[in-house]
Amino acid sequence: MLSTLKLLKAEGDALGAYLLLREGLALKHGNCLVAVAVSHGHKDWNVVSALGASPDVHGHETMRTHDNIAAQSARLGRHLAQRYDVAVEDAVGAIAAMRWGALVAAANETLGDPVAARKWLHAPHPGLHGVPADELVDTDDGYARVERLLIHTL
């Protein structure tokens, strides 16, 4: 499984693509990483990077990796408005895109094949009550369920 830092970098890639396509805002990758960090409640990417490199006494990473989608999207919207003077029309959609980017990266890494990962993400799963993973990532509960299934069954 990918490290948390790699998953957050995948979120940065997905956020950059989303903002370019939906908002016409072209951000450098480093700026996307700062936006990801802020959306997760951290000051900047340096804090996330330091926390990711410093596990707690139990060996767990100490950073927050996802949060309530409403709170996370509010932080992202505020950050983009203050930093770039842009009002993101659909900040919840941006967070869903970030989460999707992390899940795609994790599935690719776990399965070792982008085609197999794509099939897994779009196929109905008994562990998700017959629903495909891609239909659940835009809610907090759905995202957590898909993440758990990916971690425990692959």
Short mmCIF file of C-alpha atoms in Angstrom, two decimals:
data_model
loop_
_atom_site.label_atom_id
_atom_site.label_comp_id
_atom_site.label_asym_id
_atom_site.label_seq_id
_atom_site.Cartn_x
_atom_site.Cartn_y
_atom_site.Cartn_z
CA MET A 1 0.00 0.00 0.00
CA LEU A 2 1.22 3.52 -0.73
CA SER A 3 2.45 5.67 2.11
CA THR A 4 0.21 8.47 3.32
CA LEU A 5 2.54 11.04 1.78
CA LYS A 6 2.27 9.37 -1.62
CA LEU A 7 -1.51 9.25 -1.31
CA LEU A 8 -1.59 12.95 -0.44
CA LYS A 9 0.66 13.68 -3.43
CA ALA A 10 -1.82 11.78 -5.59
CA GLU A 11 -4.53 14.02 -4.11
CA GLY A 12 -2.43 17.00 -5.19
CA ASP A 13 -2.22 15.67 -8.75
CA ALA A 14 -5.98 15.11 -8.85
CA LEU A 15 -6.70 18.54 -7.37
CA GLY A 16 -4.50 20.22 -9.95
CA ALA A 17 -6.27 18.45 -12.81
CA TYR A 18 -9.70 19.22 -11.32
CA LEU A 19 -8.96 22.93 -10.84
CA LEU A 20 -7.59 23.24 -14.36
CA LEU A 21 -10.53 21.47 -15.98
CA ARG A 22 -13.37 22.85 -13.85
CA GLU A 23 -12.12 26.28 -12.80
CA GLY A 24 -9.48 27.15 -15.40
CA LEU A 25 -6.96 27.60 -12.58
CA ALA A 26 -3.49 26.25 -13.39
CA LEU A 27 -1.54 25.68 -10.18
CA LYS A 28 1.96 24.32 -9.90
CA HIS A 29 2.21 20.94 -8.19
CA GLY A 30 3.76 22.48 -5.06
CA ASN A 31 0.83 24.88 -4.74
CA CYS A 32 -1.57 21.97 -5.08
CA LEU A 33 0.26 20.16 -2.27
CA VAL A 34 -0.14 23.22 -0.03
CA ALA A 35 -3.86 23.30 -0.87
CA VAL A 36 -4.14 19.59 -0.01
CA ALA A 37 -2.36 20.16 3.30
CA VAL A 38 -4.62 23.09 4.18
CA SER A 39 -7.74 21.11 3.22
CA HIS A 40 -6.66 18.47 5.74
CA GLY A 41 -6.28 21.08 8.47
CA HIS A 42 -2.51 21.61 8.35
CA LYS A 43 -0.63 24.89 7.95
CA ASP A 44 1.27 23.88 4.80
CA TRP A 45 2.96 20.98 3.02
CA ASN A 46 6.09 21.25 5.18
CA VAL A 47 4.02 20.32 8.24
CA VAL A 48 2.48 17.35 6.41
CA SER A 49 5.86 16.21 5.18
CA ALA A 50 7.38 16.42 8.66
CA LEU A 51 4.45 14.56 10.23
CA GLY A 52 4.59 11.89 7.54
CA ALA A 53 8.24 11.30 8.25
CA SER A 54 7.72 11.15 12.02
CA PRO A 55 5.55 8.25 13.17
CA ASP A 56 4.17 8.35 16.69
CA VAL A 57 5.38 6.00 19.42
CA HIS A 58 3.10 3.25 18.11
CA GLY A 59 4.52 3.53 14.58
CA HIS A 60 1.41 5.22 13.15
CA GLU A 61 1.60 8.33 11.04
CA THR A 62 0.38 11.30 13.05
CA MET A 63 -1.13 13.42 10.31
CA ARG A 64 -4.80 13.69 9.57
CA THR A 65 -5.40 12.12 6.16
CA HIS A 66 -9.06 12.87 5.60
CA ASP A 67 -11.83 14.64 7.37
CA ASN A 68 -15.49 15.43 7.08
CA ILE A 69 -15.98 16.39 3.43
CA ALA A 70 -17.88 19.58 4.33
CA ALA A 71 -15.14 20.82 6.68
CA GLN A 72 -12.40 19.80 4.27
CA SER A 73 -14.07 21.53 1.31
CA ALA A 74 -14.66 24.69 3.38
CA ARG A 75 -10.95 24.87 4.25
CA LEU A 76 -9.99 24.31 0.62
CA GLY A 77 -12.43 26.96 -0.61
CA ARG A 78 -11.14 29.53 1.89
CA HIS A 79 -7.53 28.78 1.02
CA LEU A 80 -8.08 29.14 -2.73
CA ALA A 81 -10.09 32.34 -2.26
CA GLN A 82 -7.47 33.93 0.00
CA ARG A 83 -4.40 32.73 -1.89
CA TYR A 84 -5.55 32.93 -5.52
CA ASP A 85 -8.62 35.15 -5.37
CA VAL A 86 -10.75 32.43 -6.94
CA ALA A 87 -14.09 31.12 -5.77
CA VAL A 88 -14.20 27.39 -6.41
CA GLU A 89 -17.69 26.66 -7.69
CA ASP A 90 -17.75 23.12 -6.31
CA ALA A 91 -15.27 22.66 -3.46
CA VAL A 92 -16.96 19.40 -2.44
CA GLY A 93 -16.36 18.15 -5.99
CA ALA A 94 -12.71 19.15 -5.67
CA ILE A 95 -12.37 17.12 -2.47
CA ALA A 96 -14.12 14.16 -4.11
CA ALA A 97 -11.63 14.43 -7.00
CA MET A 98 -8.74 14.49 -4.52
CA ARG A 99 -10.08 11.41 -2.76
CA TRP A 100 -10.61 9.66 -6.08
CA GLY A 101 -7.00 10.43 -7.06
CA ALA A 102 -5.73 8.84 -3.85
CA LEU A 103 -7.88 5.72 -4.33
CA VAL A 104 -6.78 5.30 -7.94
CA ALA A 105 -3.13 5.59 -6.89
CA ALA A 106 -3.64 3.08 -4.07
CA ALA A 107 -5.45 0.62 -6.35
CA ASN A 108 -2.74 0.96 -9.03
CA GLU A 109 -0.02 0.36 -6.45
CA THR A 110 -1.83 -2.53 -4.78
CA LEU A 111 -2.83 -4.34 -7.95
CA GLY A 112 0.28 -3.38 -9.91
CA ASP A 113 -1.73 -2.81 -13.07
CA PRO A 114 -3.76 0.26 -14.07
CA VAL A 115 -6.24 -1.85 -16.07
CA ALA A 116 -6.89 -4.16 -13.10
CA ALA A 117 -7.20 -1.14 -10.81
CA ARG A 118 -9.73 0.48 -13.13
CA LYS A 119 -11.79 -2.73 -13.23
CA TRP A 120 -11.65 -3.01 -9.42
CA LEU A 121 -12.78 0.59 -8.92
CA HIS A 122 -15.71 0.26 -11.34
CA ALA A 123 -16.87 -3.27 -10.42
CA PRO A 124 -19.63 -4.02 -7.89
CA HIS A 125 -18.22 -5.39 -4.62
CA PRO A 126 -19.97 -7.64 -2.10
CA GLY A 127 -18.17 -5.72 0.67
CA LEU A 128 -19.89 -2.55 -0.58
CA HIS A 129 -23.33 -4.20 -0.84
CA GLY A 130 -22.89 -4.72 -4.57
CA VAL A 131 -22.07 -1.08 -5.31
CA PRO A 132 -18.98 -0.11 -7.34
CA ALA A 133 -16.32 1.83 -5.44
CA ASP A 134 -16.51 4.79 -7.81
CA GLU A 135 -20.12 5.45 -6.80
CA LEU A 136 -19.26 5.91 -3.13
CA VAL A 137 -16.25 8.22 -2.95
CA ASP A 138 -18.14 11.51 -2.74
CA THR A 139 -19.50 10.88 0.76
CA ASP A 140 -17.55 10.50 4.00
CA ASP A 141 -18.99 7.09 4.83
CA GLY A 142 -18.64 5.79 1.28
CA TYR A 143 -15.05 6.93 0.99
CA ALA A 144 -14.15 5.28 4.31
CA ARG A 145 -15.85 2.03 3.24
CA VAL A 146 -13.99 1.94 -0.09
CA GLU A 147 -10.70 2.76 1.62
CA ARG A 148 -11.17 -0.05 4.17
CA LEU A 149 -12.11 -2.54 1.45
CA LEU A 150 -9.08 -1.59 -0.62
CA ILE A 151 -6.75 -1.94 2.35
CA HIS A 152 -8.19 -5.22 3.67
CA THR A 153 -9.07 -7.21 0.58
CA LEU A 154 -6.28 -6.47 -1.83
#
